[in-house]
Short mmCIF file of C-alpha atoms and ligand atoms in Angstrom, two decimals:
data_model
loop_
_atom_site.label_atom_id
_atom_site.label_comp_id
_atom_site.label_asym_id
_atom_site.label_seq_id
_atom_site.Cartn_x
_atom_site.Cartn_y
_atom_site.Cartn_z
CA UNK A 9 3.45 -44.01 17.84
CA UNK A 10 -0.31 -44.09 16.61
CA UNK A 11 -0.46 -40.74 17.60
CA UNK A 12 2.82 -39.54 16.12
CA UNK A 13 0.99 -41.39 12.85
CA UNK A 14 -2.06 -39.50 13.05
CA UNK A 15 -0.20 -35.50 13.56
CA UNK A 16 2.27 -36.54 10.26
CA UNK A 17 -0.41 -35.75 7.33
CA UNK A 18 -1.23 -32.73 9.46
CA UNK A 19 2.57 -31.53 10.14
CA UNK A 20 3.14 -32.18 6.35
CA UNK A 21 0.12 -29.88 5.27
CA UNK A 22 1.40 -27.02 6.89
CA UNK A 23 4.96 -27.28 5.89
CA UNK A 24 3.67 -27.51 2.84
CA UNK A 25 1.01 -24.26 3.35
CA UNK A 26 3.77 -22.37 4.36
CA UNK A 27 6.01 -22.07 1.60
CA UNK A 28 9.84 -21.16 2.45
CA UNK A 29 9.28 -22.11 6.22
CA UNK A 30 11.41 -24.88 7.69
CA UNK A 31 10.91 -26.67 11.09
CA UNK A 32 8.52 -28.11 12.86
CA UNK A 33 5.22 -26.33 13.90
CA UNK A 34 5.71 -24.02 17.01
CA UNK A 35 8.14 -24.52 19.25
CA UNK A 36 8.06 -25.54 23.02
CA UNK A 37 10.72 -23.33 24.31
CA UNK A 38 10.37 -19.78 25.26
CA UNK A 39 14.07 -18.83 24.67
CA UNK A 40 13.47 -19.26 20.41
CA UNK A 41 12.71 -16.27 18.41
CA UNK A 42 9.43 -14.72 18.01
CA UNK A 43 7.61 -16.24 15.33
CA UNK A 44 5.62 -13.56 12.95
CA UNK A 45 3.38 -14.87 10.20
CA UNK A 46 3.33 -11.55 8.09
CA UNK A 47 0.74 -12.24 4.89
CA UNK A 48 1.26 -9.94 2.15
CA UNK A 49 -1.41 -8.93 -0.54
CA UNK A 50 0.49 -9.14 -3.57
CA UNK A 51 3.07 -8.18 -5.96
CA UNK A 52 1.75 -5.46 -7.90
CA UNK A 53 4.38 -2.75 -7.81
CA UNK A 54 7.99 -1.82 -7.69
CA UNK A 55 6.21 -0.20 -3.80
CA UNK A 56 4.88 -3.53 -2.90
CA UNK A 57 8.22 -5.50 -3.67
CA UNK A 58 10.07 -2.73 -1.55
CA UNK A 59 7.70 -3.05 1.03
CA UNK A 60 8.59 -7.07 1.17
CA UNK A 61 11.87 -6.74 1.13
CA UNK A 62 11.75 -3.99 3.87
CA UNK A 63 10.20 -6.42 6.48
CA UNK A 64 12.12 -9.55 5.64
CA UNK A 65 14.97 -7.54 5.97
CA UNK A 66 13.79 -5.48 9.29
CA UNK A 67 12.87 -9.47 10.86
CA UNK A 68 16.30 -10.45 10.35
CA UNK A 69 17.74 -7.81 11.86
CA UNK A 70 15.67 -8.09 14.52
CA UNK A 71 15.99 -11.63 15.17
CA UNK A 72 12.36 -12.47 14.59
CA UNK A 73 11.80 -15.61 12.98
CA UNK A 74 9.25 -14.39 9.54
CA UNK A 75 6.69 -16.55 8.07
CA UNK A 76 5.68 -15.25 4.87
CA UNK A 77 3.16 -15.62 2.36
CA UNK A 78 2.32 -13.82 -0.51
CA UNK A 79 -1.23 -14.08 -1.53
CA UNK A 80 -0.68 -12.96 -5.37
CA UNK A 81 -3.79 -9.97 -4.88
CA UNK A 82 -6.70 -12.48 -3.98
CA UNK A 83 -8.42 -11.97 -0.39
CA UNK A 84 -9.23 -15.81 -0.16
CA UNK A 85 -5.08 -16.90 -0.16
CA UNK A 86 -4.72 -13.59 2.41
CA UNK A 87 -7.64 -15.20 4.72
CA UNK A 88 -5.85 -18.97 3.65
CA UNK A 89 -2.10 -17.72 5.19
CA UNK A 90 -3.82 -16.36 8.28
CA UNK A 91 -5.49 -19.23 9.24
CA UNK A 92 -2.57 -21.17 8.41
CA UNK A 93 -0.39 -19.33 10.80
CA UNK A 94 -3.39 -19.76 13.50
CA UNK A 95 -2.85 -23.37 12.96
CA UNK A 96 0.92 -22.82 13.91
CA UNK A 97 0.48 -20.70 16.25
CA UNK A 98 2.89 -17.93 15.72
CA UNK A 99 3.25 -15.12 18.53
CA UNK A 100 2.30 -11.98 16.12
CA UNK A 101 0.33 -12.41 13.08
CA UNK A 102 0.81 -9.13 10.48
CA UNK A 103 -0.85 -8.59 7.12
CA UNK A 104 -1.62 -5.89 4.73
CA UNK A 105 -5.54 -6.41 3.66
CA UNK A 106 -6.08 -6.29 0.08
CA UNK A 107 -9.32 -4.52 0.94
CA UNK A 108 -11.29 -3.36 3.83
CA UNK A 109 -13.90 -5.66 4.44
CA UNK A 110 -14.49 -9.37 4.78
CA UNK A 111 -11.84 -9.97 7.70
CA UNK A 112 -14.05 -10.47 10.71
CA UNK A 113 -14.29 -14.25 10.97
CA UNK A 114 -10.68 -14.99 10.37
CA UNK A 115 -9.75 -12.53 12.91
CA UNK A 116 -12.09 -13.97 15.35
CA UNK A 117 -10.34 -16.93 14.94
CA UNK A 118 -7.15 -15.48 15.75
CA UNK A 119 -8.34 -14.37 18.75
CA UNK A 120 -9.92 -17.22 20.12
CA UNK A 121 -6.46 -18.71 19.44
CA UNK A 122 -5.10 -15.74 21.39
CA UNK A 123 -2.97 -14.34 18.91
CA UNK A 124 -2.64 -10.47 18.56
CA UNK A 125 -3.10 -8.73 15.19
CA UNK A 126 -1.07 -6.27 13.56
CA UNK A 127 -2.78 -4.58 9.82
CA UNK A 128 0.21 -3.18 8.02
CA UNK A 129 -0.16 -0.53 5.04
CA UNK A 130 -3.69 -0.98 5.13
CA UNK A 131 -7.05 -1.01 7.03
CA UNK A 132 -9.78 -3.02 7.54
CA UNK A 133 -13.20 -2.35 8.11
CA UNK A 134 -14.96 -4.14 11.12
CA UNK A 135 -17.99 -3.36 13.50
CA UNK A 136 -16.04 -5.03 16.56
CA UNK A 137 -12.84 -3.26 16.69
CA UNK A 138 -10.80 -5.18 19.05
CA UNK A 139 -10.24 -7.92 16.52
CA UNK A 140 -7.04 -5.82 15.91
CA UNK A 141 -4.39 -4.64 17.79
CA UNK A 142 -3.34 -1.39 15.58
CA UNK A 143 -2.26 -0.38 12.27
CA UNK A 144 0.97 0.41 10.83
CA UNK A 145 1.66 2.38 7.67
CA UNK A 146 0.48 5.71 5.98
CA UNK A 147 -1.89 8.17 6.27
CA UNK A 148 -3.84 8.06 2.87
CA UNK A 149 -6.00 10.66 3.18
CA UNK A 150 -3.10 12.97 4.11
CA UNK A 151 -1.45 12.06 0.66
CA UNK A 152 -4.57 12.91 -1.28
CA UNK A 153 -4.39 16.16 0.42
CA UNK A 154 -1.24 16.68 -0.57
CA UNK A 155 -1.84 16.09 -3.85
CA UNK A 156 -4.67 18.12 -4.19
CA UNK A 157 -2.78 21.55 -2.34
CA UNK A 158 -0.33 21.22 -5.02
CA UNK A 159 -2.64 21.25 -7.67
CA UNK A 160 -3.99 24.37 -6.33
CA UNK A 161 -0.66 25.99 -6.26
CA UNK A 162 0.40 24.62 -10.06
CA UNK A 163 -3.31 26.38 -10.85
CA UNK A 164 -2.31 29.22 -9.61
CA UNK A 165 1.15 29.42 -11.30
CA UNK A 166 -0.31 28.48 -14.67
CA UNK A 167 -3.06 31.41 -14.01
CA UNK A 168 -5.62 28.31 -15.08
CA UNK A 169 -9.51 29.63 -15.10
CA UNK A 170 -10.50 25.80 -15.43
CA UNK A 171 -8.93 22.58 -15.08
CA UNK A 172 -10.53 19.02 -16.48
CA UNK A 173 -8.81 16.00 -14.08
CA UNK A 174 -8.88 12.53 -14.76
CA UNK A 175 -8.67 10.19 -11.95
CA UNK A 176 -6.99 6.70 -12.22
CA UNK A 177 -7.81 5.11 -8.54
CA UNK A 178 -6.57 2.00 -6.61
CA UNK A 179 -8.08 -1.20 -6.03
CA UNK A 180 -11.83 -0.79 -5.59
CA UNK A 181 -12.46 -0.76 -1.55
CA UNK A 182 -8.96 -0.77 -0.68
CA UNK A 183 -7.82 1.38 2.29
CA UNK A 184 -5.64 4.11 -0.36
CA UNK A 185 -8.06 4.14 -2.80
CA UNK A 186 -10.74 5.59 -0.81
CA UNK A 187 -8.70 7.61 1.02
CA UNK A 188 -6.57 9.12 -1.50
CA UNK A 189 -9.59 9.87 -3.69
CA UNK A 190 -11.63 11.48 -0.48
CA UNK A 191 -8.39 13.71 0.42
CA UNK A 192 -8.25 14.82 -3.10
CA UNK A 193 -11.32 15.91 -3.34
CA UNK A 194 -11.58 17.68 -0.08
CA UNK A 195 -8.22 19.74 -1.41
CA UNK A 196 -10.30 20.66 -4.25
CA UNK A 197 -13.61 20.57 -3.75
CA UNK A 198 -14.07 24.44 -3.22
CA UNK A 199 -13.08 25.57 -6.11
CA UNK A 200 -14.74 26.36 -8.79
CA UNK A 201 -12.08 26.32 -10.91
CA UNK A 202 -11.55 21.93 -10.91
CA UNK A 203 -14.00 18.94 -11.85
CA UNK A 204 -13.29 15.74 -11.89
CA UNK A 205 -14.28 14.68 -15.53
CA UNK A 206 -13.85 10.83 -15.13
CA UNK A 207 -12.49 8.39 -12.55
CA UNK A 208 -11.49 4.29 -13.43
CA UNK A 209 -9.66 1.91 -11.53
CA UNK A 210 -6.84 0.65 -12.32
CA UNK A 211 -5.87 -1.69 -9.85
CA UNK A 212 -2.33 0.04 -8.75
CA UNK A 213 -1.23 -2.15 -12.02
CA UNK A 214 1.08 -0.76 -14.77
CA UNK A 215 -0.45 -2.35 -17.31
CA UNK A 216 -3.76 -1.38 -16.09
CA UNK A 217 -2.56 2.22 -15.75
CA UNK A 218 -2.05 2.02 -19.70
CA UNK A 219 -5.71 0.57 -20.45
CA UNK A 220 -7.28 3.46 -18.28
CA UNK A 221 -5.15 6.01 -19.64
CA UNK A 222 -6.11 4.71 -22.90
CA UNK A 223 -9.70 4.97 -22.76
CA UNK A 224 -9.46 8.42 -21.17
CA UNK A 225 -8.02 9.98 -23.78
CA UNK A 226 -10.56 7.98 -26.72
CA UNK A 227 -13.06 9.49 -24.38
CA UNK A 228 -11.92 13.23 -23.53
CA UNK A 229 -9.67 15.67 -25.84
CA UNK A 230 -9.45 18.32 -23.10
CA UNK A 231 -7.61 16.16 -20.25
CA UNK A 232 -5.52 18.74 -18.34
CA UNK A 233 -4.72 17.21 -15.35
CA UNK A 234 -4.07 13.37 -14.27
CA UNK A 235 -4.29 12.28 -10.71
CA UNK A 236 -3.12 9.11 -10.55
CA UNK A 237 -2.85 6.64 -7.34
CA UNK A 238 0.61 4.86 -7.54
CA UNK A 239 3.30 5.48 -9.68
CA UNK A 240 2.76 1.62 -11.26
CA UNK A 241 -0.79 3.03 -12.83
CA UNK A 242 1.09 6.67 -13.64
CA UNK A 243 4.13 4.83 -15.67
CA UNK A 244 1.81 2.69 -17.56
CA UNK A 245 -0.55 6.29 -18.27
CA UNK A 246 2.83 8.22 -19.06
CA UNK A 247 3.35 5.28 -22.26
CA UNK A 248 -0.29 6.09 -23.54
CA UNK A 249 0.01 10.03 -23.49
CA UNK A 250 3.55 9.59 -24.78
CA UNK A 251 2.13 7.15 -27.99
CA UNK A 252 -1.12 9.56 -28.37
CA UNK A 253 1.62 12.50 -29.08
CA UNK A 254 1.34 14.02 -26.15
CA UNK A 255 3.91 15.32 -23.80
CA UNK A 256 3.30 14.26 -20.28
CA UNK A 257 3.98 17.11 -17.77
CA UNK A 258 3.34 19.31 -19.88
CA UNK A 259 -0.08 19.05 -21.99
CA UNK A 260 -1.15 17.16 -19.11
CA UNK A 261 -0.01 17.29 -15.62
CA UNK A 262 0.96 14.41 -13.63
CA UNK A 263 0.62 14.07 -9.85
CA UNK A 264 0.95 10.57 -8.58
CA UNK A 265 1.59 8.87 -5.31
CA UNK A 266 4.23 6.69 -4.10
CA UNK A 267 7.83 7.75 -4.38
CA UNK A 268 9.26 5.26 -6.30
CA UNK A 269 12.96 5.62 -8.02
CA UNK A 270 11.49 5.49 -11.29
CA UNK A 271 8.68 8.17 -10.04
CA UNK A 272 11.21 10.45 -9.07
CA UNK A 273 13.82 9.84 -12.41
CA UNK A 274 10.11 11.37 -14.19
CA UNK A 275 10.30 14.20 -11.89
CA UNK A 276 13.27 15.80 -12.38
CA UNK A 277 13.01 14.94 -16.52
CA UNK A 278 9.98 17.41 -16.57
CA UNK A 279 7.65 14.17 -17.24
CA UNK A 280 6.02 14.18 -14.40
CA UNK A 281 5.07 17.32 -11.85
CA UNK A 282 4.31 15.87 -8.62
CA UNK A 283 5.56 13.07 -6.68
CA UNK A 284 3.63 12.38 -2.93
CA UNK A 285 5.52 10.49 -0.96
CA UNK A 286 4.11 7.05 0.62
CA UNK A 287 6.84 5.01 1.69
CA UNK A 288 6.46 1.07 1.89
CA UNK A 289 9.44 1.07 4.32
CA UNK A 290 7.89 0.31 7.80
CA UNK A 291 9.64 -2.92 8.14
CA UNK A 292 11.67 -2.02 11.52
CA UNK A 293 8.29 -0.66 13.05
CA UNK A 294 6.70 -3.35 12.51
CA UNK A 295 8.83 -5.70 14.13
CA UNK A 296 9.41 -3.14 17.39
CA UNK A 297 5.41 -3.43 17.09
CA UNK A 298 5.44 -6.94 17.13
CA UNK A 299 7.80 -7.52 19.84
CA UNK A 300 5.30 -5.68 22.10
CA UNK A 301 2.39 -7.21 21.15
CA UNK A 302 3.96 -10.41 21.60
CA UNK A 303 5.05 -9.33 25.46
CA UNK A 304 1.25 -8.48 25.80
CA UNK A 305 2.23 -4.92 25.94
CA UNK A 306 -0.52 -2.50 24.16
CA UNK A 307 0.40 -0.56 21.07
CA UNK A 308 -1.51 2.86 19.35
CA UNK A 309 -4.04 2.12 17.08
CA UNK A 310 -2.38 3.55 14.45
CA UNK A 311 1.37 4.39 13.78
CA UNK A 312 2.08 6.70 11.03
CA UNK A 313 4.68 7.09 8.19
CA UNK A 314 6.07 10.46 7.90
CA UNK A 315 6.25 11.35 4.89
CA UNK A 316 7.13 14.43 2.22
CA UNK A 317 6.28 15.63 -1.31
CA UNK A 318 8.42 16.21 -3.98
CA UNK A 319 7.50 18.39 -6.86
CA UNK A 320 8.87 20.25 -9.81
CA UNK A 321 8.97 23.68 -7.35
CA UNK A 322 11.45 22.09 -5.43
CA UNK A 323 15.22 22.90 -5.55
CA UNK A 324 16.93 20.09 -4.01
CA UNK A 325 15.72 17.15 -6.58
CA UNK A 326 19.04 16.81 -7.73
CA UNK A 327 20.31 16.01 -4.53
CA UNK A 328 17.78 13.65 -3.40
CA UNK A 329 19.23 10.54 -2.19
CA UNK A 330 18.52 6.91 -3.99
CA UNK A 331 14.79 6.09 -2.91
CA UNK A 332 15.20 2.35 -2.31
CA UNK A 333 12.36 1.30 -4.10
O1 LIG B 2 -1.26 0.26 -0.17
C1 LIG B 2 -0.23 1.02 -0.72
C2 LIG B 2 -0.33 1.02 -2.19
O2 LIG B 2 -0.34 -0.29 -2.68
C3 LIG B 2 0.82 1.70 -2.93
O3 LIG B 2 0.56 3.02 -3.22
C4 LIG B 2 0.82 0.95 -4.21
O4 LIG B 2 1.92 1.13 -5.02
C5 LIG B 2 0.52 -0.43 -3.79
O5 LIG B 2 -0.01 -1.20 -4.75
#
């Protein structure tokens, strides 16, 4: 009874830690679902939402019981849900790191507790790296690429001699903001006929998109070319071109990454000119990845989206079915 007294408070806390979780903290029997703590950075975009919705959806189809916590873009409430599903002790423990570094004591912890980690959508940065099990998502650096081939192709269409780009990046040390910047530039970076006048971050926010897109054009009148990051930052840029009189797509053109609905509507009006795909729906791999790990199986070190480009060269835009996010 003392003892029952003494685990209540503690019971309590974590209920109350993990928001939208009933039941008692782990269970005994080996026959109940797999429990997954899956720790999400944020809420930032119409991606990140879809990307949510993709793995609650993929755990119930699975059967896979999903704790879930949302820690609203700040690394401390990521590092807070992890150690609160330690404390539970879930099977699988998945999250998507806000940025690269900073993860190495938490994780420790999770192994000392002997639970196997999953990163999803993003990376992490570590010196030891067995503190993970693998990575599911996209290939960044790939996208950048991408984007950067087609602007050597719309160059050559437009028979451009030069070509000013703005850059509006990602979160500052976040896995696609380096990487999407460093495949860009490796596209490009031959060519004499590109430079990269100015770079800002905006965060992958609309809103922030707008600000950055704002001061750009205060501080440059010959902006031919925006590469923007997420298709959150490139709506928010399209409103300040569009209110400085400008007609996006075509005194500017717009490459931007992500794939969203709204993305793609841009597309085929003309407002936009090229669309790389990065697709937040990796829900169902995840949980086939997490039924492994959980069976002490080993996984790859890193599972990869595949993933296309759409652009205004394309014929089939009009046939393109509903994106889903
Ligand atoms: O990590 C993936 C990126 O994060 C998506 O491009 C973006 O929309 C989100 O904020």
């Amino acid at each position: 009874m003392a003892k029952a007294l003494r685990v209540l408070p503690l019971i309590l806390a974590l209920l109350l830690t993990l928001g939208g979780c009933a039941g008692a903290p782990r269970r005994d029997s080996e026959e109940e679902a797999l429990l997954l703590g899956f720790a999400q950075l944020g809420s930032e975009s119409a991606w990140r939402l879809g990307n949510t919705r993709s793995v609650q959806e993929a755990a119930q189809r699975a059967g896979i019981q999903l704790m879930y916590e949302n820690a609203e873009q700040k690394q401390e409430k990521q590092i807070k849900a992890i150690r609160s599903f330690i404390a539970y002790q879930v099977d699988v423990i998945a999250f998507a790191p806000i940025v690269e570094d900073g993860w190495d004591t938490v994780l420790m912890e999770a192994r000392e507790a002997g639970i196997p980690v999953l990163t999803t959508d993003r990376m992490i940065h570590t010196e030891d790296e067995s503190l993970y099990a693998g990575f599911v998502g996209s290939d960044f650096q790939a996208e950048g690429e991408k984007a950067g081939q087609f602007l050597l192709r719309k160059a050559q269409e437009m028979g451009a001699e030069h070509l000013n780009i703005v850059e509006i990046s990602g979160t500052i040390d976040s896995t696609p903001m380096k990487q999407r910047g460093q495949g860009f530039r490796n596209a490009i970076q031959d060519d004499s006929r590109f430079t990269i006048v100015a770079s800002l971050s905006g965060d992958f926010l609309r809103s922030k998109g707008k600000e950055c897109m704002e001061q750009l054009l205060a501080a440059h009148s010959d902006i031919d070319v925006l590469y923007s990051h997420n298709d959150a930052m490139t709506l928010g840029a399209i409103e300040a071109i569009e209110e400085k009189g400008l007609e996006p797509g075509q005194d500017i053109v717009i490459i931007t990454v992500d794939g969203e609905q709204a993305a793609v509507d841009l597309l085929k009006e003309g407002k936009v000119n090229c669309v790389v795909e990065c697709t937040p729906l990796i829900g169902d791999t995840i949980m086939e990845l997490a039924r492994k790990l959980a069976a002490g199986e080993s996984i790859e070190r890193a599972t990869y989206s595949e993933e296309r480009v759409f652009t205004e060269f394309d014929e089939d835009l009009d046939s393109l079915p509903e994106r889903g996010y």
